[in-house]
Amino acid sequence: MKYLPLSNQLFIKNRAKFMAQMKPKSLAVFNSNDLFTTGADSTLPFEQSSDLFYLSGADQEESILLLFPDAIEEKHREILFLTETNKHIEIWYGAKYSKKEATEVSGIKTIYWLSEFKKIFFELMTEAETIYFNTNEHYRQSVEIETREDRFIKQCKNDFPAHKWEKSNQILQVLRGVKETEEIDIMQTACEITNKGFRRILPFVKPGIMEYEIEAEFMHEFLRNRSRGFAYTPIIASGYSACVLHYIENNKECKDGDMLLLDVGAEYANYSSDMTRTIPVNGKFSDRQKAIYNAVLRVKNEATKMLVPGAFWAEYQQEVGKIMTSELLGLGLLDKVDVQNEDPNWPAYKKYFMHGTSHHMGLDTHDYGALKKPIEAGMVFTVEPGIYIPEENMGIRIEDDVVVQKNGAPFNLMRNIPIEVDEIEDLMNS
């Protein structure tokens, strides 16, 4: 891993919170993600299961975490199973965690090798009445392959048909939505790396440059600051491409007079940042570009103020829609008739702003979090309004990551990233 070591106190706290929600005489199992093959003997870079990392800090493939608060033997209340290093692994891939290192990373005292899992798991299941399965129930999930977790659940139901089962996800949705101070600090680091990347490209962008060259500059800055790279596939979209919400080809030439939408974020220690800025390719906003940009910025600023404890996500989105409607009227993109005749299920503003304003942030860019319950202090959200005008060859989105506070407006993790028109122009022409 490129990131600096994290305190295992974070993972100790996370496990304690999870186990406090478990039913009596129950155990929970969490499997690492698979290594995915690409053909021949090649694999994609490994990325740990965010749930397993959240509870253990173990950042290694073929890891299994077992939690059993009511285990008869105290040593079996928290167990981490890992691949045992051998000479072949050391020579070809590098040594894996030793038992001592695994304890230092996770705070878990009982470490077993994977070869011992089947025997110990059977022994502990004879003590347990219920097992918690870890299924992916994110509202945006689209799982098309059988995961390591899926295979484990299928085998477990076959081997232990008399046991009851529960879902870990219902607990994790709530827990992961509210961040510990340590998590916010990690995300702040990711945001500062993103800031460095953005400041690097501002004087670099000129008419004639290719979108992928800008992507490369971001990656350079991210890697040299201990990031693994982008937290998600970056969007470097100039001109009309900015009107394609998930444009990721990044293969067009940036032309004089066009706006350039940059939706990028560095990861750090598996945590995400998520920034969007839109800048003029030639370093100078036209009057029209400035008017639309500032309209989006005003919506973002007003929307941010509404992310307070007790607010509801769905109602918040509706209120943001009203603010956006006002701005679109001011820009002449909508008129009063459009608003009067709008479909309540698809308001008039959706013609130019068709996506949501905010989502949870954390270990996943679209992180877990309870969306139907009141917003709480410690939740981290994006705020990302946009206006997309295909007929003007322009899309403008602005996005920051903010932490909900007990009192007052949220704390902006991206407060240091240039956002005002004058500052962007000055840095692009410096």
GROMACS .gro file of C-alpha atoms in nm:
model
  430
    1MET     CA    1   0.000   0.000   0.000
    2LYS     CA    2   0.119   0.350  -0.079
    3TYR     CA    3  -0.063   0.524   0.206
    4LEU     CA    4   0.087   0.581   0.550
    5PRO     CA    5  -0.017   0.337   0.826
    6LEU     CA    6  -0.356   0.405   0.983
    7SER     CA    7  -0.432   0.380   1.354
    8ASN     CA    8  -0.603   0.050   1.434
    9GLN     CA    9  -0.819   0.238   1.688
   10LEU     CA   10  -1.054   0.329   1.402
   11PHE     CA   11  -1.117  -0.037   1.317
   12ILE     CA   12  -1.147  -0.137   1.684
   13LYS     CA   13  -1.422   0.125   1.725
   14ASN     CA   14  -1.596   0.018   1.405
   15ARG     CA   15  -1.607  -0.347   1.512
   16ALA     CA   16  -1.740  -0.254   1.855
   17LYS     CA   17  -2.022  -0.052   1.697
   18PHE     CA   18  -2.113  -0.338   1.465
   19MET     CA   19  -2.103  -0.610   1.729
   20ALA     CA   20  -2.322  -0.401   1.960
   21GLN     CA   21  -2.600  -0.435   1.700
   22MET     CA   22  -2.572  -0.813   1.655
   23LYS     CA   23  -2.830  -1.052   1.794
   24PRO     CA   24  -2.737  -1.286   2.083
   25LYS     CA   25  -2.544  -1.601   1.987
   26SER     CA   26  -2.475  -1.475   1.636
   27LEU     CA   27  -2.160  -1.448   1.431
   28ALA     CA   28  -2.078  -1.246   1.120
   29VAL     CA   29  -1.839  -1.325   0.836
   30PHE     CA   30  -1.687  -1.082   0.587
   31ASN     CA   31  -1.489  -1.194   0.283
   32SER     CA   32  -1.237  -0.993   0.084
   33ASN     CA   33  -1.302  -0.912  -0.279
   34ASP     CA   34  -1.189  -1.146  -0.553
   35LEU     CA   35  -0.886  -1.093  -0.770
   36PHE     CA   36  -1.029  -1.048  -1.119
   37THR     CA   37  -0.856  -1.201  -1.419
   38THR     CA   38  -0.830  -1.022  -1.752
   39GLY     CA   39  -0.699  -1.310  -1.964
   40ALA     CA   40  -0.388  -1.526  -1.976
   41ASP     CA   41  -0.213  -1.480  -1.639
   42SER     CA   42  -0.308  -1.115  -1.585
   43THR     CA   43  -0.529  -0.970  -1.312
   44LEU     CA   44  -0.673  -0.630  -1.232
   45PRO     CA   45  -0.517  -0.444  -0.937
   46PHE     CA   46  -0.670  -0.572  -0.614
   47GLU     CA   47  -0.922  -0.353  -0.436
   48GLN     CA   48  -1.038  -0.456  -0.092
   49SER     CA   49  -1.402  -0.503   0.010
   50SER     CA   50  -1.498  -0.174   0.173
   51ASP     CA   51  -1.695  -0.352   0.447
   52LEU     CA   52  -1.406  -0.578   0.542
   53PHE     CA   53  -1.165  -0.283   0.538
   54TYR     CA   54  -1.406  -0.071   0.746
   55LEU     CA   55  -1.412  -0.339   1.017
   56SER     CA   56  -1.051  -0.458   1.010
   57GLY     CA   57  -0.814  -0.236   0.810
   58ALA     CA   58  -0.687  -0.553   0.641
   59ASP     CA   59  -0.587  -0.455   0.289
   60GLN     CA   60  -0.496  -0.794   0.149
   61GLU     CA   61  -0.666  -1.042  -0.084
   62GLU     CA   62  -0.812  -1.373   0.041
   63SER     CA   63  -0.884  -1.231   0.388
   64ILE     CA   64  -1.179  -1.334   0.605
   65LEU     CA   65  -1.305  -1.151   0.914
   66LEU     CA   66  -1.518  -1.338   1.170
   67LEU     CA   67  -1.697  -1.160   1.455
   68PHE     CA   68  -1.865  -1.362   1.733
   69PRO     CA   69  -1.925  -1.150   2.047
   70ASP     CA   70  -2.079  -1.443   2.241
   71ALA     CA   71  -1.811  -1.700   2.157
   72ILE     CA   72  -1.735  -1.922   2.458
   73GLU     CA   73  -1.361  -1.863   2.420
   74GLU     CA   74  -1.272  -1.495   2.434
   75LYS     CA   75  -1.002  -1.538   2.170
   76HIS     CA   76  -1.267  -1.639   1.917
   77ARG     CA   77  -1.476  -1.321   1.947
   78GLU     CA   78  -1.271  -1.150   1.677
   79ILE     CA   79  -1.071  -1.351   1.424
   80LEU     CA   80  -0.887  -1.257   1.106
   81PHE     CA   81  -0.798  -1.536   0.861
   82LEU     CA   82  -0.514  -1.467   0.617
   83THR     CA   83  -0.299  -1.630   0.353
   84GLU     CA   84   0.019  -1.773   0.503
   85THR     CA   85   0.332  -1.648   0.333
   86ASN     CA   86   0.564  -1.908   0.183
   87LYS     CA   87   0.889  -1.881  -0.015
   88HIS     CA   88   0.713  -1.888  -0.350
   89ILE     CA   89   0.481  -1.600  -0.254
   90GLU     CA   90   0.769  -1.401  -0.105
   91ILE     CA   91   0.983  -1.435  -0.417
   92TRP     CA   92   0.715  -1.378  -0.680
   93TYR     CA   93   0.471  -1.136  -0.512
   94GLY     CA   94   0.623  -1.020  -0.185
   95ALA     CA   95   0.547  -1.131   0.168
   96LYS     CA   96   0.191  -1.113   0.302
   97TYR     CA   97   0.096  -0.999   0.651
   98SER     CA   98   0.263  -1.183   0.935
   99LYS     CA   99   0.037  -1.252   1.232
  100LYS     CA  100   0.205  -0.971   1.424
  101GLU     CA  101   0.160  -0.725   1.136
  102ALA     CA  102  -0.205  -0.823   1.097
  103THR     CA  103  -0.267  -0.751   1.465
  104GLU     CA  104  -0.092  -0.415   1.436
  105VAL     CA  105  -0.306  -0.321   1.136
  106SER     CA  106  -0.640  -0.440   1.272
  107GLY     CA  107  -0.617  -0.451   1.649
  108ILE     CA  108  -0.737  -0.814   1.628
  109LYS     CA  109  -0.535  -1.045   1.852
  110THR     CA  110  -0.644  -1.380   1.707
  111ILE     CA  111  -0.499  -1.439   1.361
  112TYR     CA  112  -0.531  -1.775   1.186
  113TRP     CA  113  -0.418  -1.890   0.844
  114LEU     CA  114  -0.684  -1.954   0.581
  115SER     CA  115  -0.607  -2.326   0.584
  116GLU     CA  116  -0.761  -2.335   0.934
  117PHE     CA  117  -1.084  -2.156   0.846
  118LYS     CA  118  -1.306  -2.455   0.769
  119LYS     CA  119  -1.228  -2.634   1.096
  120ILE     CA  120  -1.261  -2.329   1.319
  121PHE     CA  121  -1.570  -2.200   1.142
  122PHE     CA  122  -1.747  -2.535   1.193
  123GLU     CA  123  -1.653  -2.533   1.560
  124LEU     CA  124  -1.791  -2.182   1.611
  125MET     CA  125  -2.109  -2.246   1.414
  126THR     CA  126  -2.194  -2.521   1.665
  127GLU     CA  127  -2.203  -2.245   1.929
  128ALA     CA  128  -2.398  -1.996   1.717
  129GLU     CA  129  -2.768  -1.981   1.633
  130THR     CA  130  -2.753  -1.705   1.369
  131ILE     CA  131  -2.507  -1.600   1.101
  132TYR     CA  132  -2.489  -1.254   0.945
  133PHE     CA  133  -2.433  -1.260   0.569
  134ASN     CA  134  -2.278  -0.961   0.397
  135THR     CA  135  -2.477  -0.885   0.082
  136ASN     CA  136  -2.442  -0.580  -0.144
  137GLU     CA  137  -2.765  -0.383  -0.107
  138HIS     CA  138  -2.650  -0.042  -0.221
  139TYR     CA  139  -2.930   0.142  -0.402
  140ARG     CA  140  -2.708   0.177  -0.712
  141GLN     CA  141  -2.558  -0.172  -0.712
  142SER     CA  142  -2.556  -0.375  -1.031
  143VAL     CA  143  -2.376  -0.700  -0.952
  144GLU     CA  144  -2.353  -0.923  -1.259
  145ILE     CA  145  -2.096  -1.173  -1.135
  146GLU     CA  146  -2.089  -1.416  -0.844
  147THR     CA  147  -1.861  -1.268  -0.579
  148ARG     CA  148  -1.648  -1.440  -0.317
  149GLU     CA  149  -1.914  -1.335  -0.065
  150ASP     CA  150  -2.190  -1.490  -0.280
  151ARG     CA  151  -2.004  -1.820  -0.302
  152PHE     CA  152  -1.951  -1.827   0.073
  153ILE     CA  153  -2.319  -1.760   0.145
  154LYS     CA  154  -2.429  -2.034  -0.096
  155GLN     CA  155  -2.191  -2.287   0.063
  156CYS     CA  156  -2.286  -2.184   0.416
  157LYS     CA  157  -2.660  -2.223   0.355
  158ASN     CA  158  -2.591  -2.571   0.218
  159ASP     CA  159  -2.364  -2.677   0.507
  160PHE     CA  160  -2.567  -2.524   0.791
  161PRO     CA  161  -2.936  -2.534   0.687
  162ALA     CA  162  -3.064  -2.524   1.047
  163HIS     CA  163  -2.905  -2.188   1.129
  164LYS     CA  164  -3.097  -1.863   1.110
  165TRP     CA  165  -2.945  -1.582   0.910
  166GLU     CA  166  -2.950  -1.201   0.915
  167LYS     CA  167  -2.811  -0.926   0.691
  168SER     CA  168  -2.501  -0.731   0.789
  169ASN     CA  169  -2.593  -0.460   0.544
  170GLN     CA  170  -2.880  -0.323   0.752
  171ILE     CA  171  -2.632  -0.247   1.030
  172LEU     CA  172  -2.355  -0.122   0.801
  173GLN     CA  173  -2.586   0.113   0.608
  174VAL     CA  174  -2.635   0.311   0.928
  175LEU     CA  175  -2.285   0.280   1.074
  176ARG     CA  176  -2.089   0.364   0.761
  177GLY     CA  177  -2.308   0.666   0.690
  178VAL     CA  178  -2.179   0.850   0.998
  179LYS     CA  179  -1.804   0.896   0.991
  180GLU     CA  180  -1.556   0.881   1.278
  181THR     CA  181  -1.311   1.169   1.315
  182GLU     CA  182  -1.031   0.948   1.180
  183GLU     CA  183  -1.229   0.876   0.865
  184ILE     CA  184  -1.292   1.246   0.803
  185ASP     CA  185  -0.919   1.312   0.844
  186ILE     CA  186  -0.842   1.046   0.581
  187MET     CA  187  -1.098   1.195   0.344
  188GLN     CA  188  -0.950   1.540   0.403
  189THR     CA  189  -0.615   1.400   0.290
  190ALA     CA  190  -0.778   1.263  -0.026
  191CYS     CA  191  -0.936   1.604  -0.092
  192GLU     CA  192  -0.603   1.783  -0.046
  193ILE     CA  193  -0.441   1.548  -0.299
  194THR     CA  194  -0.725   1.632  -0.539
  195ASN     CA  195  -0.658   2.001  -0.472
  196LYS     CA  196  -0.293   1.954  -0.571
  197GLY     CA  197  -0.399   1.780  -0.891
  198PHE     CA  198  -0.643   2.057  -0.985
  199ARG     CA  199  -0.389   2.332  -0.920
  200ARG     CA  200  -0.140   2.138  -1.133
  201ILE     CA  201  -0.366   2.129  -1.439
  202LEU     CA  202  -0.498   2.487  -1.428
  203PRO     CA  203  -0.195   2.647  -1.596
  204PHE     CA  204  -0.149   2.331  -1.809
  205VAL     CA  205  -0.485   2.351  -1.992
  206LYS     CA  206  -0.471   2.530  -2.329
  207PRO     CA  207  -0.660   2.505  -2.660
  208GLY     CA  208  -0.536   2.206  -2.858
  209ILE     CA  209  -0.452   1.990  -2.559
  210MET     CA  210  -0.609   1.643  -2.541
  211GLU     CA  211  -0.837   1.539  -2.258
  212TYR     CA  212  -0.623   1.234  -2.182
  213GLU     CA  213  -0.318   1.457  -2.132
  214ILE     CA  214  -0.506   1.634  -1.853
  215GLU     CA  215  -0.602   1.296  -1.706
  216ALA     CA  216  -0.234   1.202  -1.706
  217GLU     CA  217  -0.139   1.519  -1.515
  218PHE     CA  218  -0.394   1.439  -1.245
  219MET     CA  219  -0.266   1.083  -1.216
  220HIS     CA  220   0.093   1.206  -1.187
  221GLU     CA  221   0.005   1.432  -0.896
  222PHE     CA  222  -0.212   1.173  -0.725
  223LEU     CA  223   0.052   0.898  -0.735
  224ARG     CA  224   0.331   1.123  -0.608
  225ASN     CA  225   0.115   1.201  -0.302
  226ARG     CA  226   0.063   0.838  -0.193
  227SER     CA  227  -0.274   0.792  -0.363
  228ARG     CA  228  -0.343   0.472  -0.556
  229GLY     CA  229  -0.491   0.697  -0.822
  230PHE     CA  230  -0.846   0.800  -0.910
  231ALA     CA  231  -1.122   0.709  -0.665
  232TYR     CA  232  -1.344   0.644  -0.970
  233THR     CA  233  -1.311   0.659  -1.347
  234PRO     CA  234  -1.239   1.026  -1.419
  235ILE     CA  235  -1.450   1.247  -1.643
  236ILE     CA  236  -1.245   1.495  -1.849
  237ALA     CA  237  -1.514   1.636  -2.076
  238SER     CA  238  -1.470   1.933  -2.306
  239GLY     CA  239  -1.741   2.102  -2.510
  240TYR     CA  240  -2.045   1.889  -2.587
  241SER     CA  241  -1.900   1.588  -2.402
  242ALA     CA  242  -1.978   1.763  -2.073
  243CYS     CA  243  -2.348   1.707  -2.150
  244VAL     CA  244  -2.290   1.330  -2.134
  245LEU     CA  245  -2.310   1.267  -1.760
  246HIS     CA  246  -2.088   0.958  -1.755
  247TYR     CA  247  -1.850   1.048  -2.036
  248ILE     CA  248  -1.523   0.864  -1.965
  249GLU     CA  249  -1.354   0.828  -2.304
  250ASN     CA  250  -1.142   1.139  -2.240
  251ASN     CA  251  -1.012   1.130  -2.597
  252LYS     CA  252  -1.121   1.463  -2.747
  253GLU     CA  253  -0.925   1.776  -2.824
  254CYS     CA  254  -0.997   2.075  -2.598
  255LYS     CA  255  -1.094   2.360  -2.826
  256ASP     CA  256  -1.074   2.737  -2.791
  257GLY     CA  257  -1.399   2.879  -2.653
  258ASP     CA  258  -1.516   2.550  -2.498
  259MET     CA  259  -1.574   2.477  -2.131
  260LEU     CA  260  -1.397   2.179  -1.975
  261LEU     CA  261  -1.576   1.975  -1.708
  262LEU     CA  262  -1.344   1.788  -1.470
  263ASP     CA  263  -1.508   1.528  -1.243
  264VAL     CA  264  -1.214   1.368  -1.067
  265GLY     CA  265  -1.112   1.264  -0.718
  266ALA     CA  266  -0.811   1.104  -0.556
  267GLU     CA  267  -0.846   0.805  -0.328
  268TYR     CA  268  -0.634   0.776  -0.016
  269ALA     CA  269  -0.617   0.468   0.208
  270ASN     CA  270  -0.925   0.331   0.027
  271TYR     CA  271  -1.131   0.643   0.104
  272SER     CA  272  -1.268   0.859  -0.177
  273SER     CA  273  -1.282   1.223  -0.271
  274ASP     CA  274  -1.517   1.350  -0.541
  275MET     CA  275  -1.461   1.690  -0.702
  276THR     CA  276  -1.608   1.861  -1.005
  277ARG     CA  277  -1.486   2.190  -1.149
  278THR     CA  278  -1.562   2.342  -1.488
  279ILE     CA  279  -1.309   2.575  -1.646
  280PRO     CA  280  -1.268   2.764  -1.977
  281VAL     CA  281  -1.021   2.592  -2.208
  282ASN     CA  282  -0.868   2.927  -2.311
  283GLY     CA  283  -0.842   3.053  -1.953
  284LYS     CA  284  -1.113   3.319  -1.981
  285PHE     CA  285  -1.487   3.282  -1.915
  286SER     CA  286  -1.714   3.446  -2.169
  287ASP     CA  287  -2.001   3.651  -2.025
  288ARG     CA  288  -2.246   3.366  -2.096
  289GLN     CA  289  -2.018   3.101  -1.948
  290LYS     CA  290  -1.963   3.315  -1.639
  291ALA     CA  291  -2.337   3.372  -1.593
  292ILE     CA  292  -2.415   2.999  -1.608
  293TYR     CA  293  -2.116   2.908  -1.392
  294ASN     CA  294  -2.212   3.154  -1.121
  295ALA     CA  295  -2.572   3.032  -1.131
  296VAL     CA  296  -2.452   2.678  -1.063
  297LEU     CA  297  -2.222   2.806  -0.788
  298ARG     CA  298  -2.510   2.989  -0.618
  299VAL     CA  299  -2.720   2.670  -0.625
  300LYS     CA  300  -2.430   2.474  -0.474
  301ASN     CA  301  -2.379   2.727  -0.198
  302GLU     CA  302  -2.748   2.739  -0.108
  303ALA     CA  303  -2.784   2.362  -0.127
  304THR     CA  304  -2.488   2.314   0.106
  305LYS     CA  305  -2.653   2.522   0.379
  306MET     CA  306  -2.950   2.284   0.381
  307LEU     CA  307  -2.746   1.976   0.475
  308VAL     CA  308  -2.813   1.994   0.848
  309PRO     CA  309  -2.916   1.738   1.112
  310GLY     CA  310  -3.283   1.646   1.090
  311ALA     CA  311  -3.321   1.725   0.720
  312PHE     CA  312  -3.439   1.452   0.484
  313TRP     CA  313  -3.249   1.369   0.166
  314ALA     CA  314  -3.556   1.351  -0.060
  315GLU     CA  315  -3.703   1.680   0.064
  316TYR     CA  316  -3.361   1.843   0.032
  317GLN     CA  317  -3.348   1.746  -0.335
  318GLN     CA  318  -3.690   1.903  -0.392
  319GLU     CA  319  -3.577   2.230  -0.233
  320VAL     CA  320  -3.264   2.234  -0.447
  321GLY     CA  321  -3.490   2.193  -0.750
  322LYS     CA  322  -3.676   2.511  -0.656
  323ILE     CA  323  -3.350   2.706  -0.631
  324MET     CA  324  -3.233   2.568  -0.965
  325THR     CA  325  -3.567   2.659  -1.124
  326SER     CA  326  -3.518   3.021  -1.016
  327GLU     CA  327  -3.168   3.031  -1.165
  328LEU     CA  328  -3.281   2.876  -1.493
  329LEU     CA  329  -3.555   3.137  -1.520
  330GLY     CA  330  -3.294   3.408  -1.466
  331LEU     CA  331  -3.076   3.262  -1.741
  332GLY     CA  332  -3.366   3.249  -1.986
  333LEU     CA  333  -3.347   2.872  -2.017
  334LEU     CA  334  -3.695   2.834  -1.869
  335ASP     CA  335  -3.996   3.064  -1.869
  336LYS     CA  336  -4.294   3.085  -1.636
  337VAL     CA  337  -4.511   2.880  -1.871
  338ASP     CA  338  -4.259   2.594  -1.858
  339VAL     CA  339  -4.284   2.593  -1.479
  340GLN     CA  340  -4.663   2.630  -1.467
  341ASN     CA  341  -4.712   2.336  -1.703
  342GLU     CA  342  -4.442   2.110  -1.557
  343ASP     CA  343  -4.497   1.743  -1.477
  344PRO     CA  344  -4.462   1.707  -1.096
  345ASN     CA  345  -4.282   1.377  -1.152
  346TRP     CA  346  -4.030   1.542  -1.385
  347PRO     CA  347  -4.014   1.915  -1.304
  348ALA     CA  348  -3.916   2.166  -1.571
  349TYR     CA  349  -3.567   2.219  -1.426
  350LYS     CA  350  -3.485   1.853  -1.499
  351LYS     CA  351  -3.440   1.944  -1.867
  352TYR     CA  352  -3.111   2.109  -1.771
  353PHE     CA  353  -3.033   1.945  -1.434
  354MET     CA  354  -3.137   1.581  -1.450
  355HIS     CA  355  -2.935   1.414  -1.173
  356GLY     CA  356  -2.936   1.423  -0.794
  357THR     CA  357  -2.757   1.692  -0.595
  358SER     CA  358  -2.589   1.482  -0.327
  359HIS     CA  359  -2.479   1.134  -0.231
  360HIS     CA  360  -2.295   0.985   0.067
  361MET     CA  361  -1.914   0.977   0.049
  362GLY     CA  362  -1.665   0.750   0.222
  363LEU     CA  363  -1.487   0.425   0.142
  364ASP     CA  364  -1.699   0.411  -0.173
  365THR     CA  365  -1.752   0.717  -0.389
  366HIS     CA  366  -2.125   0.645  -0.368
  367ASP     CA  367  -2.100   0.531  -0.009
  368TYR     CA  368  -2.342   0.348   0.214
  369GLY     CA  369  -2.571   0.564   0.424
  370ALA     CA  370  -2.933   0.566   0.538
  371LEU     CA  371  -3.118   0.777   0.279
  372LYS     CA  372  -3.468   0.752   0.426
  373LYS     CA  373  -3.374   0.858   0.779
  374PRO     CA  374  -3.294   1.211   0.898
  375ILE     CA  375  -2.949   1.345   0.813
  376GLU     CA  376  -2.703   1.326   1.105
  377ALA     CA  377  -2.389   1.511   1.208
  378GLY     CA  378  -2.082   1.328   1.081
  379MET     CA  379  -2.236   1.230   0.749
  380VAL     CA  380  -2.029   1.327   0.445
  381PHE     CA  381  -2.209   1.431   0.127
  382THR     CA  382  -2.121   1.562  -0.215
  383VAL     CA  383  -2.299   1.875  -0.333
  384GLU     CA  384  -2.297   1.877  -0.713
  385PRO     CA  385  -2.555   2.078  -0.906
  386GLY     CA  386  -2.509   2.129  -1.279
  387ILE     CA  387  -2.660   2.290  -1.584
  388TYR     CA  388  -2.627   2.108  -1.917
  389ILE     CA  389  -2.713   2.285  -2.243
  390PRO     CA  390  -2.643   2.063  -2.546
  391GLU     CA  391  -2.757   2.333  -2.787
  392GLU     CA  392  -2.485   2.562  -2.649
  393ASN     CA  393  -2.223   2.286  -2.652
  394MET     CA  394  -2.176   2.329  -2.278
  395GLY     CA  395  -2.221   2.150  -1.947
  396ILE     CA  396  -2.122   2.307  -1.617
  397ARG     CA  397  -2.111   2.117  -1.286
  398ILE     CA  398  -1.949   2.219  -0.958
  399GLU     CA  399  -1.900   1.970  -0.673
  400ASP     CA  400  -1.757   1.974  -0.322
  401ASP     CA  401  -1.750   1.718  -0.039
  402VAL     CA  402  -1.891   1.841   0.293
  403VAL     CA  403  -1.929   1.710   0.649
  404VAL     CA  404  -2.260   1.768   0.828
  405GLN     CA  405  -2.204   1.949   1.161
  406LYS     CA  406  -2.406   1.940   1.484
  407ASN     CA  407  -2.472   2.311   1.443
  408GLY     CA  408  -2.453   2.541   1.144
  409ALA     CA  409  -2.351   2.483   0.786
  410PRO     CA  410  -2.148   2.178   0.682
  411PHE     CA  411  -1.767   2.182   0.688
  412ASN     CA  412  -1.627   2.185   0.334
  413LEU     CA  413  -1.344   1.934   0.285
  414MET     CA  414  -1.271   2.106  -0.050
  415ARG     CA  415  -1.259   2.462   0.085
  416ASN     CA  416  -0.901   2.499  -0.043
  417ILE     CA  417  -0.980   2.403  -0.402
  418PRO     CA  418  -1.021   2.705  -0.635
  419ILE     CA  419  -1.383   2.766  -0.726
  420GLU     CA  420  -1.446   3.136  -0.794
  421VAL     CA  421  -1.425   3.263  -1.153
  422ASP     CA  422  -1.151   3.518  -1.082
  423GLU     CA  423  -0.931   3.269  -0.897
  424ILE     CA  424  -0.962   3.010  -1.172
  425GLU     CA  425  -0.877   3.264  -1.441
  426ASP     CA  426  -0.578   3.396  -1.244
  427LEU     CA  427  -0.434   3.049  -1.190
  428MET     CA  428  -0.491   2.945  -1.553
  429ASN     CA  429  -0.304   3.250  -1.679
  430SER     CA  430  -0.027   3.258  -1.419
   0.00000   0.00000   0.00000
